[in-house]
mmCIF file of C-alpha atoms in Angstrom:
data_model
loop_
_atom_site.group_PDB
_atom_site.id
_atom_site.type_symbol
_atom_site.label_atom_id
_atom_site.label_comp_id
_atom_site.label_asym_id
_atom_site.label_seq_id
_atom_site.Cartn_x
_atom_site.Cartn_y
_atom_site.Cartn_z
ATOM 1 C CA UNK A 163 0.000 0.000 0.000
ATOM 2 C CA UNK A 164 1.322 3.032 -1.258
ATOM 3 C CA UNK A 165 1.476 5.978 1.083
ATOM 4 C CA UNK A 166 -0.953 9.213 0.473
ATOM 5 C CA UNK A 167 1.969 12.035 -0.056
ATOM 6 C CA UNK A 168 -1.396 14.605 0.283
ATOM 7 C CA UNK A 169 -1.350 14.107 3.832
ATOM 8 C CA UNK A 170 2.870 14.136 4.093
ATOM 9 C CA UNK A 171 3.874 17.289 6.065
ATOM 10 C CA UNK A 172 6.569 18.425 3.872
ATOM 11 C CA UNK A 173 8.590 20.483 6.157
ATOM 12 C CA UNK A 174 8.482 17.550 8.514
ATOM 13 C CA UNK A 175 9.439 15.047 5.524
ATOM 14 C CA UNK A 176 12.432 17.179 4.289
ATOM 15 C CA UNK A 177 13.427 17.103 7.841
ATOM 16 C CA UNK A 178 13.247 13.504 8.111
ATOM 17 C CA UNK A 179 15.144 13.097 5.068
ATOM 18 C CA UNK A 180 17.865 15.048 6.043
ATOM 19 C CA UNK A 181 18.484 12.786 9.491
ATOM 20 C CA UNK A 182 18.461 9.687 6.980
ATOM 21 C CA UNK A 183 20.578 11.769 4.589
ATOM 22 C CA UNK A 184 23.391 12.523 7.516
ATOM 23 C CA UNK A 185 23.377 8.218 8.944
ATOM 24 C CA UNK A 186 23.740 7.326 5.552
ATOM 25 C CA UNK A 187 26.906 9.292 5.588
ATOM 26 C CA UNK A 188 28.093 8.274 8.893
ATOM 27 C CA UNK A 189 27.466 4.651 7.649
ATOM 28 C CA UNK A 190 29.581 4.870 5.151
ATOM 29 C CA UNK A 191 32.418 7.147 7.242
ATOM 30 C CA UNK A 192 32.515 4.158 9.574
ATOM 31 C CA UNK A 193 34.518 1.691 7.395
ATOM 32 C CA UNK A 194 36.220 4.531 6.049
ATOM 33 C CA UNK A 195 37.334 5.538 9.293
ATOM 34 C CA UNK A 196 38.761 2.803 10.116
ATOM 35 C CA UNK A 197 40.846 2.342 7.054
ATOM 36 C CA UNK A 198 42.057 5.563 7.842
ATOM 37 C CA UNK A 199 43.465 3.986 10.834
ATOM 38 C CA UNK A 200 44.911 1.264 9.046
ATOM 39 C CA UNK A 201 46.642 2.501 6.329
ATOM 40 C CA UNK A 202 48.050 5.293 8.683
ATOM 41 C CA UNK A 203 46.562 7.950 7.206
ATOM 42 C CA UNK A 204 45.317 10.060 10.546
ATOM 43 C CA UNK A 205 48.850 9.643 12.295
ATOM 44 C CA UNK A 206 50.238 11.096 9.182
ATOM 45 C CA UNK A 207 48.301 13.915 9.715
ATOM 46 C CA UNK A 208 48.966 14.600 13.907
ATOM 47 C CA UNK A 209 51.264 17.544 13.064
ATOM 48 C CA UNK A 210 48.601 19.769 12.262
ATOM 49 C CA UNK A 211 49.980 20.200 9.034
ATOM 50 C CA UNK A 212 47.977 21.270 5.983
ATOM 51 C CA UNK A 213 48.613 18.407 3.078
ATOM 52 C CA UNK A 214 47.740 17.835 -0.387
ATOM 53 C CA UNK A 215 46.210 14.268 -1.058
ATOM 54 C CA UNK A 216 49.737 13.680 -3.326
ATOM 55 C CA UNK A 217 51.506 14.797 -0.236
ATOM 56 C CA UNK A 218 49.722 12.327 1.979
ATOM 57 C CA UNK A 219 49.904 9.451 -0.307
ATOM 58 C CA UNK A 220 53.597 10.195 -0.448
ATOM 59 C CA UNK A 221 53.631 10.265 3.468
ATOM 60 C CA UNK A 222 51.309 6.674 3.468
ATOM 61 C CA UNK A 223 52.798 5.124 0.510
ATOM 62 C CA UNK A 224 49.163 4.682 -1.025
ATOM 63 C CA UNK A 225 47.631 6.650 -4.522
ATOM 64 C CA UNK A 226 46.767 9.887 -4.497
ATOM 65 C CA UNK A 227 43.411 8.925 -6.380
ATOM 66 C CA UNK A 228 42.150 6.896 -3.755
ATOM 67 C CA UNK A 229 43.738 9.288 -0.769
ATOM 68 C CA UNK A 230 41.724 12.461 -2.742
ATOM 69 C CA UNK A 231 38.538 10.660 -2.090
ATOM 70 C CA UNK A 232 38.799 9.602 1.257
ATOM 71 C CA UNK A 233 40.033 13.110 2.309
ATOM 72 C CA UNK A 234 37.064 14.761 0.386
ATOM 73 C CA UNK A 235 34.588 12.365 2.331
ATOM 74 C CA UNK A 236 36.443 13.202 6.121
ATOM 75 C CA UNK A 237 36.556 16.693 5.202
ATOM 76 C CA UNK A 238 32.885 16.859 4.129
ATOM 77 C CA UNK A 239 31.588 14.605 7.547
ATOM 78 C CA UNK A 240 33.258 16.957 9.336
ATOM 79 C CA UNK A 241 36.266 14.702 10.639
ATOM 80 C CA UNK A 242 39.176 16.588 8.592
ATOM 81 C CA UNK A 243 39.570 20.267 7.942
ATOM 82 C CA UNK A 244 39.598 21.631 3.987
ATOM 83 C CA UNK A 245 41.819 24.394 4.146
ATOM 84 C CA UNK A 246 41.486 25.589 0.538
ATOM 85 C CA UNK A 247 44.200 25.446 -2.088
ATOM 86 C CA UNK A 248 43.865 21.327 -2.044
ATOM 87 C CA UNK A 249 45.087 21.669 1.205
ATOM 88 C CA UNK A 250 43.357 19.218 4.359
ATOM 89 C CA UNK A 251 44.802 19.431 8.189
ATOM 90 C CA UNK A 252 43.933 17.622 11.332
ATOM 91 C CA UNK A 253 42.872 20.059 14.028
ATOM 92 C CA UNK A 254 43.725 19.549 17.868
ATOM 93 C CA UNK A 255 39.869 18.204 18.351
ATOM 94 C CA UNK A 256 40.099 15.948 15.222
ATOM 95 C CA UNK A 257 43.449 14.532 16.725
ATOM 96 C CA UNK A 258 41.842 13.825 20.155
ATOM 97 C CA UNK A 259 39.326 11.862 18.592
ATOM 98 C CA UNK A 260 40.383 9.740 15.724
ATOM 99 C CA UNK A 261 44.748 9.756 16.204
ATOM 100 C CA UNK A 262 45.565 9.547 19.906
ATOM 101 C CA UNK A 263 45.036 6.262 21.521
ATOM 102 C CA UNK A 264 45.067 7.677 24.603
ATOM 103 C CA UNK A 265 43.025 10.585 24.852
ATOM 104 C CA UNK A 266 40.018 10.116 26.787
ATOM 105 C CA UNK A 267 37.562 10.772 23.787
ATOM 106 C CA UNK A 268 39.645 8.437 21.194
ATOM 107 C CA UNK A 269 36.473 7.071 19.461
ATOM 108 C CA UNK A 270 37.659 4.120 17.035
ATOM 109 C CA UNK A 271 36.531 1.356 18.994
ATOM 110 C CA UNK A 272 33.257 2.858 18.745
ATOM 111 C CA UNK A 273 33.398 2.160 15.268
ATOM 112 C CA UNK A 274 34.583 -1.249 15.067
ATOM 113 C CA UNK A 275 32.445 -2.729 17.363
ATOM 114 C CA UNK A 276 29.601 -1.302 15.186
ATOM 115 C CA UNK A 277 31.088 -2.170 12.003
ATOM 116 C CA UNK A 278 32.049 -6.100 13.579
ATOM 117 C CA UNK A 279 27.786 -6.347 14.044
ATOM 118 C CA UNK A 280 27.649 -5.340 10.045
ATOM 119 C CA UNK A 281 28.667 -8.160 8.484
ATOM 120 C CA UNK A 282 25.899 -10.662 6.651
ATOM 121 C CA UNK A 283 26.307 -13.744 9.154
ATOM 122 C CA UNK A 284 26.073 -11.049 12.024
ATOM 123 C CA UNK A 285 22.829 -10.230 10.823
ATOM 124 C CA UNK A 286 21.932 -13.552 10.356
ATOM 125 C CA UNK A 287 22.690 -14.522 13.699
ATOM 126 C CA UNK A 288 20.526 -11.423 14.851
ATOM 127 C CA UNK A 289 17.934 -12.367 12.657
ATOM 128 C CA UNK A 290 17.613 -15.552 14.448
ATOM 129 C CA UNK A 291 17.644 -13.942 17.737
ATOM 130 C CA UNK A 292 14.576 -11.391 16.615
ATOM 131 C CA UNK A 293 12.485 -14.771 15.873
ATOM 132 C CA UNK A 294 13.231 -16.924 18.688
ATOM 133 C CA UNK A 295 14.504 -15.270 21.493
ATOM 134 C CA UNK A 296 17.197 -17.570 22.536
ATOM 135 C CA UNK A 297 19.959 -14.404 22.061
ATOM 136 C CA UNK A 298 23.128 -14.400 20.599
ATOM 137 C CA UNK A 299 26.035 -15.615 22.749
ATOM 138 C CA UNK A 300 29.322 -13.278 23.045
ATOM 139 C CA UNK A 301 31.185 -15.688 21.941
ATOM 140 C CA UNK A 302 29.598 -16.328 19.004
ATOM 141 C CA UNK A 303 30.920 -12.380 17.374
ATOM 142 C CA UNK A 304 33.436 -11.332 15.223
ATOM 143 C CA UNK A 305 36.604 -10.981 17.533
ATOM 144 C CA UNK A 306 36.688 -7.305 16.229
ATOM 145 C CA UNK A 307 33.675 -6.614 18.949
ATOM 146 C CA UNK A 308 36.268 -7.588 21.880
ATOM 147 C CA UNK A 309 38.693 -5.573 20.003
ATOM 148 C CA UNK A 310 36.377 -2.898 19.500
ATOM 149 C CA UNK A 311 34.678 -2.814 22.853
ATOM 150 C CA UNK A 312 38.063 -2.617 24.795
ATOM 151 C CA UNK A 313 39.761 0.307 22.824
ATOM 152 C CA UNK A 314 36.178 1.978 23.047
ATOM 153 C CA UNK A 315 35.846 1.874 27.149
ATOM 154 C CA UNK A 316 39.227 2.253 28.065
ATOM 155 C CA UNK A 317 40.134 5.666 27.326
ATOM 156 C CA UNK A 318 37.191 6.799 29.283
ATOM 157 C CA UNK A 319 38.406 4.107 32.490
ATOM 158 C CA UNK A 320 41.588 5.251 32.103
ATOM 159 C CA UNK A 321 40.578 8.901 32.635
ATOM 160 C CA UNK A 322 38.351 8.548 35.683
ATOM 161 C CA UNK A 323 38.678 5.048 37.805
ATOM 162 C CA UNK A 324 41.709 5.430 39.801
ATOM 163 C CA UNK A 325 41.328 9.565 40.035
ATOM 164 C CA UNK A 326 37.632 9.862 40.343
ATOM 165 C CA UNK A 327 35.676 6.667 40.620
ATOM 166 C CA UNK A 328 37.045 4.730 43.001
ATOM 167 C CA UNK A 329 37.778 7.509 45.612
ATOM 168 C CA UNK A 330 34.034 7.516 46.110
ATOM 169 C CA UNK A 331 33.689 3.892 46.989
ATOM 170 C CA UNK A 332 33.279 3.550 50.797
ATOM 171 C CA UNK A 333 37.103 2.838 52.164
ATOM 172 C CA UNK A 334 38.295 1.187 48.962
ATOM 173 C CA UNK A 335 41.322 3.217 47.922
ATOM 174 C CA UNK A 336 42.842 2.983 51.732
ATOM 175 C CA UNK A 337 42.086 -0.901 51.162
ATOM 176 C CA UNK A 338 43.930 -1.611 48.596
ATOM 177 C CA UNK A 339 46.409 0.687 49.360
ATOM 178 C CA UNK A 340 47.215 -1.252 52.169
ATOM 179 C CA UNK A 341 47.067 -4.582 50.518
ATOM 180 C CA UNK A 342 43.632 -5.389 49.636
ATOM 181 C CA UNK A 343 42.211 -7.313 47.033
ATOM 182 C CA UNK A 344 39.771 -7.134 44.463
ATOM 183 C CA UNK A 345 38.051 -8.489 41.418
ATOM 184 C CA UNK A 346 36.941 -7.313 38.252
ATOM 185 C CA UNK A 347 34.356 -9.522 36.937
ATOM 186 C CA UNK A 348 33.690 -9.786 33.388
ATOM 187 C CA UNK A 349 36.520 -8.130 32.519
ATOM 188 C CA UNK A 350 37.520 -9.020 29.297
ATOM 189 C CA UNK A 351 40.645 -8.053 27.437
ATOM 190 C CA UNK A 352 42.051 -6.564 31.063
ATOM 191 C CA UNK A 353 42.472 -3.050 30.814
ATOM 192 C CA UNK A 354 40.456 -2.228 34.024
ATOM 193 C CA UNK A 355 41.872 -5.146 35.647
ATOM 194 C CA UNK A 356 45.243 -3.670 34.617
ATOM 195 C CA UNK A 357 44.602 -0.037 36.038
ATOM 196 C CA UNK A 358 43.730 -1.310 39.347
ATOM 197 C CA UNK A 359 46.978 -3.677 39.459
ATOM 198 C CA UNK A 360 49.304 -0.186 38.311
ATOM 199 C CA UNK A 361 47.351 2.278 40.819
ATOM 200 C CA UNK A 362 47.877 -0.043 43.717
ATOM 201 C CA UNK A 363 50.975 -1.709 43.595
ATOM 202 C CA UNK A 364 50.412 -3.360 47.176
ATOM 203 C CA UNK A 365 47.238 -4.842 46.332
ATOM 204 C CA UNK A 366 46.276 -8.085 44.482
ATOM 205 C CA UNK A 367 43.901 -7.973 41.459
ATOM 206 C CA UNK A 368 41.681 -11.141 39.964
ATOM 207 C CA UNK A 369 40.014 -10.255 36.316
ATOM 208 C CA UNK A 370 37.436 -13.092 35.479
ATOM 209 C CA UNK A 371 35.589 -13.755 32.222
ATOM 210 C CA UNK A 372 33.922 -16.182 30.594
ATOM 211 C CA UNK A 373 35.462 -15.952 27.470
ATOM 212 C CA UNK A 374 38.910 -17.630 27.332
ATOM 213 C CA UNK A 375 40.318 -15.825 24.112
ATOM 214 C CA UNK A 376 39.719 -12.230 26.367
ATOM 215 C CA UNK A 377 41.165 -13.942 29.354
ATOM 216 C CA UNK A 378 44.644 -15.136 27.245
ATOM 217 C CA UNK A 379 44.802 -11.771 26.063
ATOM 218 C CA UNK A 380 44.773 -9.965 29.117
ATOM 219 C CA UNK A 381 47.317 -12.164 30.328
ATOM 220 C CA UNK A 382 49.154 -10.964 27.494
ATOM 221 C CA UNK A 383 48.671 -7.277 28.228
ATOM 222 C CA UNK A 384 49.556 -7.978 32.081
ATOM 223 C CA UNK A 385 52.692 -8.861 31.235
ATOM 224 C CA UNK A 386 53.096 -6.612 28.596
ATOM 225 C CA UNK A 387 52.223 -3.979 31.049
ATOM 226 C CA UNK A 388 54.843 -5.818 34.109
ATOM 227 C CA UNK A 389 51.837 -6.359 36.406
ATOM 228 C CA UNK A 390 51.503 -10.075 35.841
ATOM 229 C CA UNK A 391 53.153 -11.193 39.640
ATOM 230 C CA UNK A 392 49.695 -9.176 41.454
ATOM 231 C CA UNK A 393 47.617 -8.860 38.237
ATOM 232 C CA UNK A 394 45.729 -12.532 37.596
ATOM 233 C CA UNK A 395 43.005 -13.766 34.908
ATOM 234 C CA UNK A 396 41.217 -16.683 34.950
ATOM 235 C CA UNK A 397 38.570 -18.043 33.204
ATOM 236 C CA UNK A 398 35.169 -17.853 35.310
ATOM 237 C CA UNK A 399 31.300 -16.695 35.337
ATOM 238 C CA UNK A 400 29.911 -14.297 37.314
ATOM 239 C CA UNK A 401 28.305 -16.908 39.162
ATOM 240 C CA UNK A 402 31.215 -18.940 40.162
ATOM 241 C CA UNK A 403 34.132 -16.698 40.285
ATOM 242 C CA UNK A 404 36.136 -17.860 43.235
ATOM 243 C CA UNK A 405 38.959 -16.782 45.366
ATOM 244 C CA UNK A 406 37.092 -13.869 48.051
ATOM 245 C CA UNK A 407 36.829 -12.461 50.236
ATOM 246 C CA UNK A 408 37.675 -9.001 47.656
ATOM 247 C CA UNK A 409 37.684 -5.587 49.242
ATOM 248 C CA UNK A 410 36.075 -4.186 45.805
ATOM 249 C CA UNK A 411 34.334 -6.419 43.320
ATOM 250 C CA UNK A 412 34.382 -4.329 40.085
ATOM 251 C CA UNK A 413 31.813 -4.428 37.125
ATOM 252 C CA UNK A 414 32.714 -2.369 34.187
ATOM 253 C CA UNK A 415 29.707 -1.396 31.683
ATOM 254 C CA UNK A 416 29.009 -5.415 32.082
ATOM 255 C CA UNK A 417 26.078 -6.250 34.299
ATOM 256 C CA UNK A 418 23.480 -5.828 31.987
ATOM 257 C CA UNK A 419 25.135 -8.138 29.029
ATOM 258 C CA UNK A 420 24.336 -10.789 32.096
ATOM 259 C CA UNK A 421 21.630 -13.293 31.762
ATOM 260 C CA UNK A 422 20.958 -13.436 35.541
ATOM 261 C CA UNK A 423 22.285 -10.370 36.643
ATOM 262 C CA UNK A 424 20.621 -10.999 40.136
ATOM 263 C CA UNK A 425 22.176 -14.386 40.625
ATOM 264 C CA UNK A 426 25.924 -12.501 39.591
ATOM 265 C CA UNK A 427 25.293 -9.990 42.683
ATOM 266 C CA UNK A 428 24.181 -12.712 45.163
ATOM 267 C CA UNK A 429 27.562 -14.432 44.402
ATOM 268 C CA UNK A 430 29.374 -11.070 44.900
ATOM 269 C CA UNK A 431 27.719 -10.986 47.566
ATOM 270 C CA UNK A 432 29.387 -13.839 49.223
ATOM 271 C CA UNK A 433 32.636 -13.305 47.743
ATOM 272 C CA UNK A 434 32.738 -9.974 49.413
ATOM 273 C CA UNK A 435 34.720 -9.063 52.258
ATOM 274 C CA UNK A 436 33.244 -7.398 55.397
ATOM 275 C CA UNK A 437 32.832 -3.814 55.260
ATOM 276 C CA UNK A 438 33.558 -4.377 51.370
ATOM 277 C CA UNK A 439 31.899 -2.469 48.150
ATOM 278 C CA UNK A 440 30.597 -3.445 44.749
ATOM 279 C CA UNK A 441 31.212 -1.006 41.765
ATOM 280 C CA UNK A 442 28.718 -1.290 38.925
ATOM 281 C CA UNK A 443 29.745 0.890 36.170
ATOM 282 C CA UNK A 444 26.992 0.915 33.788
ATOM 283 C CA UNK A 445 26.429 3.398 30.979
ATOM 284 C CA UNK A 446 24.774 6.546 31.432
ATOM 285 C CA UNK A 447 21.020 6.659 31.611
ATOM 286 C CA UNK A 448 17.475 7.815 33.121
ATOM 287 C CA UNK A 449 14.851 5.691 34.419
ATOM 288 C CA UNK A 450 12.383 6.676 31.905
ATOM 289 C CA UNK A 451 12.602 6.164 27.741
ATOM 290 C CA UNK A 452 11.669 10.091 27.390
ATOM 291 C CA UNK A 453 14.992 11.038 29.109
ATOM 292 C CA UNK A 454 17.216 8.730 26.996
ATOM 293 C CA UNK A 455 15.564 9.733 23.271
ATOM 294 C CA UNK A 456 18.900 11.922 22.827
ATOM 295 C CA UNK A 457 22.159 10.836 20.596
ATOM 296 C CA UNK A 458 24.012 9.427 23.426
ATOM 297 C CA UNK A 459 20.553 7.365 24.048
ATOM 298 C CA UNK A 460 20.540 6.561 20.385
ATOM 299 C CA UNK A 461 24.008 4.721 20.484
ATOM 300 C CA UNK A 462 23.053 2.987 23.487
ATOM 301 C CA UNK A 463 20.571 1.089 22.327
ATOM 302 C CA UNK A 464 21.760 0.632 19.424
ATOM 303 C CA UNK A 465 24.803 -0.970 21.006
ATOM 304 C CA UNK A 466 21.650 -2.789 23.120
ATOM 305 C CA UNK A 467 19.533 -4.348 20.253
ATOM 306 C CA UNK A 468 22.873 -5.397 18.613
ATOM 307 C CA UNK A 469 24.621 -6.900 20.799
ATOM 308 C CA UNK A 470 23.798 -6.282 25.001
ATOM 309 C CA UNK A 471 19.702 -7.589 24.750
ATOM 310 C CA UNK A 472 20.979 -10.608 22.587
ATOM 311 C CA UNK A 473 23.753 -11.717 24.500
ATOM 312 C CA UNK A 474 21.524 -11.477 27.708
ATOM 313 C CA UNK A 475 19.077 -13.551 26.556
ATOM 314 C CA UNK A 476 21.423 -16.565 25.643
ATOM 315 C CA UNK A 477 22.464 -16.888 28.904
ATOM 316 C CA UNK A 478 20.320 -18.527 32.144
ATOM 317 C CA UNK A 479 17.528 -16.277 32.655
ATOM 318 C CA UNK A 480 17.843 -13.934 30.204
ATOM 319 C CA UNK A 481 16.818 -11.219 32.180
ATOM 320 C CA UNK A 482 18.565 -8.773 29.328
ATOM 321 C CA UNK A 483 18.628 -5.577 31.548
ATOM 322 C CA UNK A 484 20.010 -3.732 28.444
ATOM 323 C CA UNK A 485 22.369 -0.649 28.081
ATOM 324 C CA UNK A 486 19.904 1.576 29.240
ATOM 325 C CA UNK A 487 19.052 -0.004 32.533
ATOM 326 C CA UNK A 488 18.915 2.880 34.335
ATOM 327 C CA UNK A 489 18.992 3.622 38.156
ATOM 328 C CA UNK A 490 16.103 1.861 39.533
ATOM 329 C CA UNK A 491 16.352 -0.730 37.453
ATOM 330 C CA UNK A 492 19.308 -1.594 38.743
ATOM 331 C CA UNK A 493 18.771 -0.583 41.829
ATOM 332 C CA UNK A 494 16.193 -3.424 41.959
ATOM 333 C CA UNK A 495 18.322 -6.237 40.983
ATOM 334 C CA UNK A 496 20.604 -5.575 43.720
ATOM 335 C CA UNK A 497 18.149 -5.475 46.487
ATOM 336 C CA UNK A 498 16.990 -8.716 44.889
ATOM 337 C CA UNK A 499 20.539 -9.871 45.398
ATOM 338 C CA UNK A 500 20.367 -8.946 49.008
ATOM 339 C CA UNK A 501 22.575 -5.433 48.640
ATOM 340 C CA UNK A 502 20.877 -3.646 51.071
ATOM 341 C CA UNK A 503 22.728 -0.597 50.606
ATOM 342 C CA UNK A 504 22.695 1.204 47.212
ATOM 343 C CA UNK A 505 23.805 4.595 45.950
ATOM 344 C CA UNK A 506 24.483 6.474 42.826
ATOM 345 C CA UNK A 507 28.556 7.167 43.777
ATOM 346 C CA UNK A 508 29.538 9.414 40.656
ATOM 347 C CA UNK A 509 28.904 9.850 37.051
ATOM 348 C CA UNK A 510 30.460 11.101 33.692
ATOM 349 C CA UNK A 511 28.687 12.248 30.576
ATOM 350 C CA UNK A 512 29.148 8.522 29.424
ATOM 351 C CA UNK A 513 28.653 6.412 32.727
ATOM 352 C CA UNK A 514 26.796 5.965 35.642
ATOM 353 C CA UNK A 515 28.939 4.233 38.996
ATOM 354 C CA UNK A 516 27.582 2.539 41.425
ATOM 355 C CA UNK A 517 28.090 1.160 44.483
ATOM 356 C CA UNK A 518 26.186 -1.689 45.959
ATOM 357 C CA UNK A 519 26.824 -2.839 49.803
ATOM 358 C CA UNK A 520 25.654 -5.304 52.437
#
């Protein structure tokens, strides 16, 4: 059935069209984006220097055809700067966000956990989920999601845990100061895991997952990193992670992936030493859908109906909380657990933290 364009507000169409107009440009920056990154082409630009395309093809060893285009395409999304004259630069905000691993708005990981949900037997696998409910299992992606989701959340950790998170958690930082110990469950490639182990040199650190390629890679990156004689991995579930009683039982932007979410904090519960805290970090969000309709929102649940809802719902229970939980929500699951105390401890434009007590 065809629609009646008589009763099509046009000012409201043209609007409409220009939204779908703008995605369909970001889809298509996404791969290019990341290309970028692999063929070099944004660290050749970090000096702030205006370039020709034939001068950054010379500088990347690639053609100046294709380099043309893909500059034309940044410039035009708004990720490079046309100068004029054939001339494209990298500003100090453009470096921050697609050429410094470290800065704590470095934004590539975004983009290749999206782009790892893109491919046909991703949606497949979605597909299936859609029609039966059973979910898709995290193991079951493209490895480029780990990938992706660790360089996406770690510039943001590595910014505010040990400065600004975890000096709001009841007693924790003179705990481990002094020798404590704590866990970071679900904790995939390690970085978090890793922070804890570097801040706190006299403490000992436990990362669990469920997933044993993440766990043998952030074995890797603990000893990469020199931390491996305090910093441990093993391969566990939230359920059955052992080794407690932990001064601080850490969950970073992971609770609501969980299937039984509940079942996770009653464990934590008795894995937690006395006079202990649990730190949910979760991502930003408001109890009601109104308050979350807003482009942060939007990549939330996208992230959500890609990959957070799905992976829920493959596991026992299935409670899929999703990535836009919000406070009472979660809130709720950890009085279920028996956590009687519960408080919002700090948040970020990004995250929500928090902490969850006997």
């Amino acid at each position: 059935m065809s629609v009646d364009m008589s009763i099509v507000d046009e000012a409201k169409l043209n609007e409409l069209l220009g939204k779908v107009l703008t995605d369909l440009g970001a889809v298509a920056a996404a791969p290019l984006t990341l290309l970028g990154e692999r063929l070099g082409l944004f660290q050749a630009l970090v000096d702030g220097e205006a370039v020709t395309p034939g001068q950054l093809a010379e500088r990347t060893r690639t053609t100046e055809r294709n380099v043309r285009e893909w500059l034309a395409a940044m410039a035009a999304g708004g990720y490079l700067t046309y100068e004029g004259d054939d001339r494209f630069r990298m500003s100090p905000e453009q470096r921050a966000v697609f050429a410094e691993e470290n800065s704590p708005v470095f934004a590539l990981g975004g983009y290749q956990s999206f782009l790892s949900c893109g491919s046909a037997e991703e949606r497949d696998r979605l597909e299936r989920a859609f029609r039966d409910g059973h979910g898709v299992g995290w193991h079951e992606h493209h490895p480029d999601l780990f990938a992706g989701t660790a360089r996406f959340f770690r510039p943001s950790y590595a910014a505010h845990l040990v400065d600004e998170w975890l000096p709001t958690l009841t007693g924790v930082v003179e705990k481990l100061r002094t020798g404590g110990r704590a866990a970071d469950v679900g904790c995939g490639l390690g970085h978090s895991t890793v922070m804890i182990g570097k801040a706190f040199p006299g403490a000992l650190v436990t990362g669990f997952d469920n997933h044993g390629p993440s766990v043998d890679a952030a074995r890797e990156l603990a000893a990469e990193s020199g931390v491996s004689g305090r910093v441990s991995f093993e391969t566990a579930g939230a359920k059955d992670f052992a080794g407690g009683p932990y001064d601080l039982i850490a969950f970073f932007d992971c609770l609501h992936d969980m299937g039984d979410p509940v079942g996770a904090l009653a464990h934590s519960r008795e894995q937690l030493a006395e006079g202990g805290s649990i730190m949910l970090v979760e991502p930003f969000a408001g109890d009601r859908l109104e308050e979350n309709l807003t482009p942060l929102g939007r990549a939330y649940y996208s992230a959500s109906t890609l990959i957070c809802t799905p992976v829920s719902q493959s596991q026992e229970a299935g409670r899929a909380l999703g990535a836009q939980a919000g406070e009472e929500r979660t809130r709720q699951v950890a009085s279920e657990a028996g956590l009687a105390r519960f408080r919002r401890a700090v948040q970020t434009p990004f995250n929500i933290v928090y902490e969850a007590r006997v």
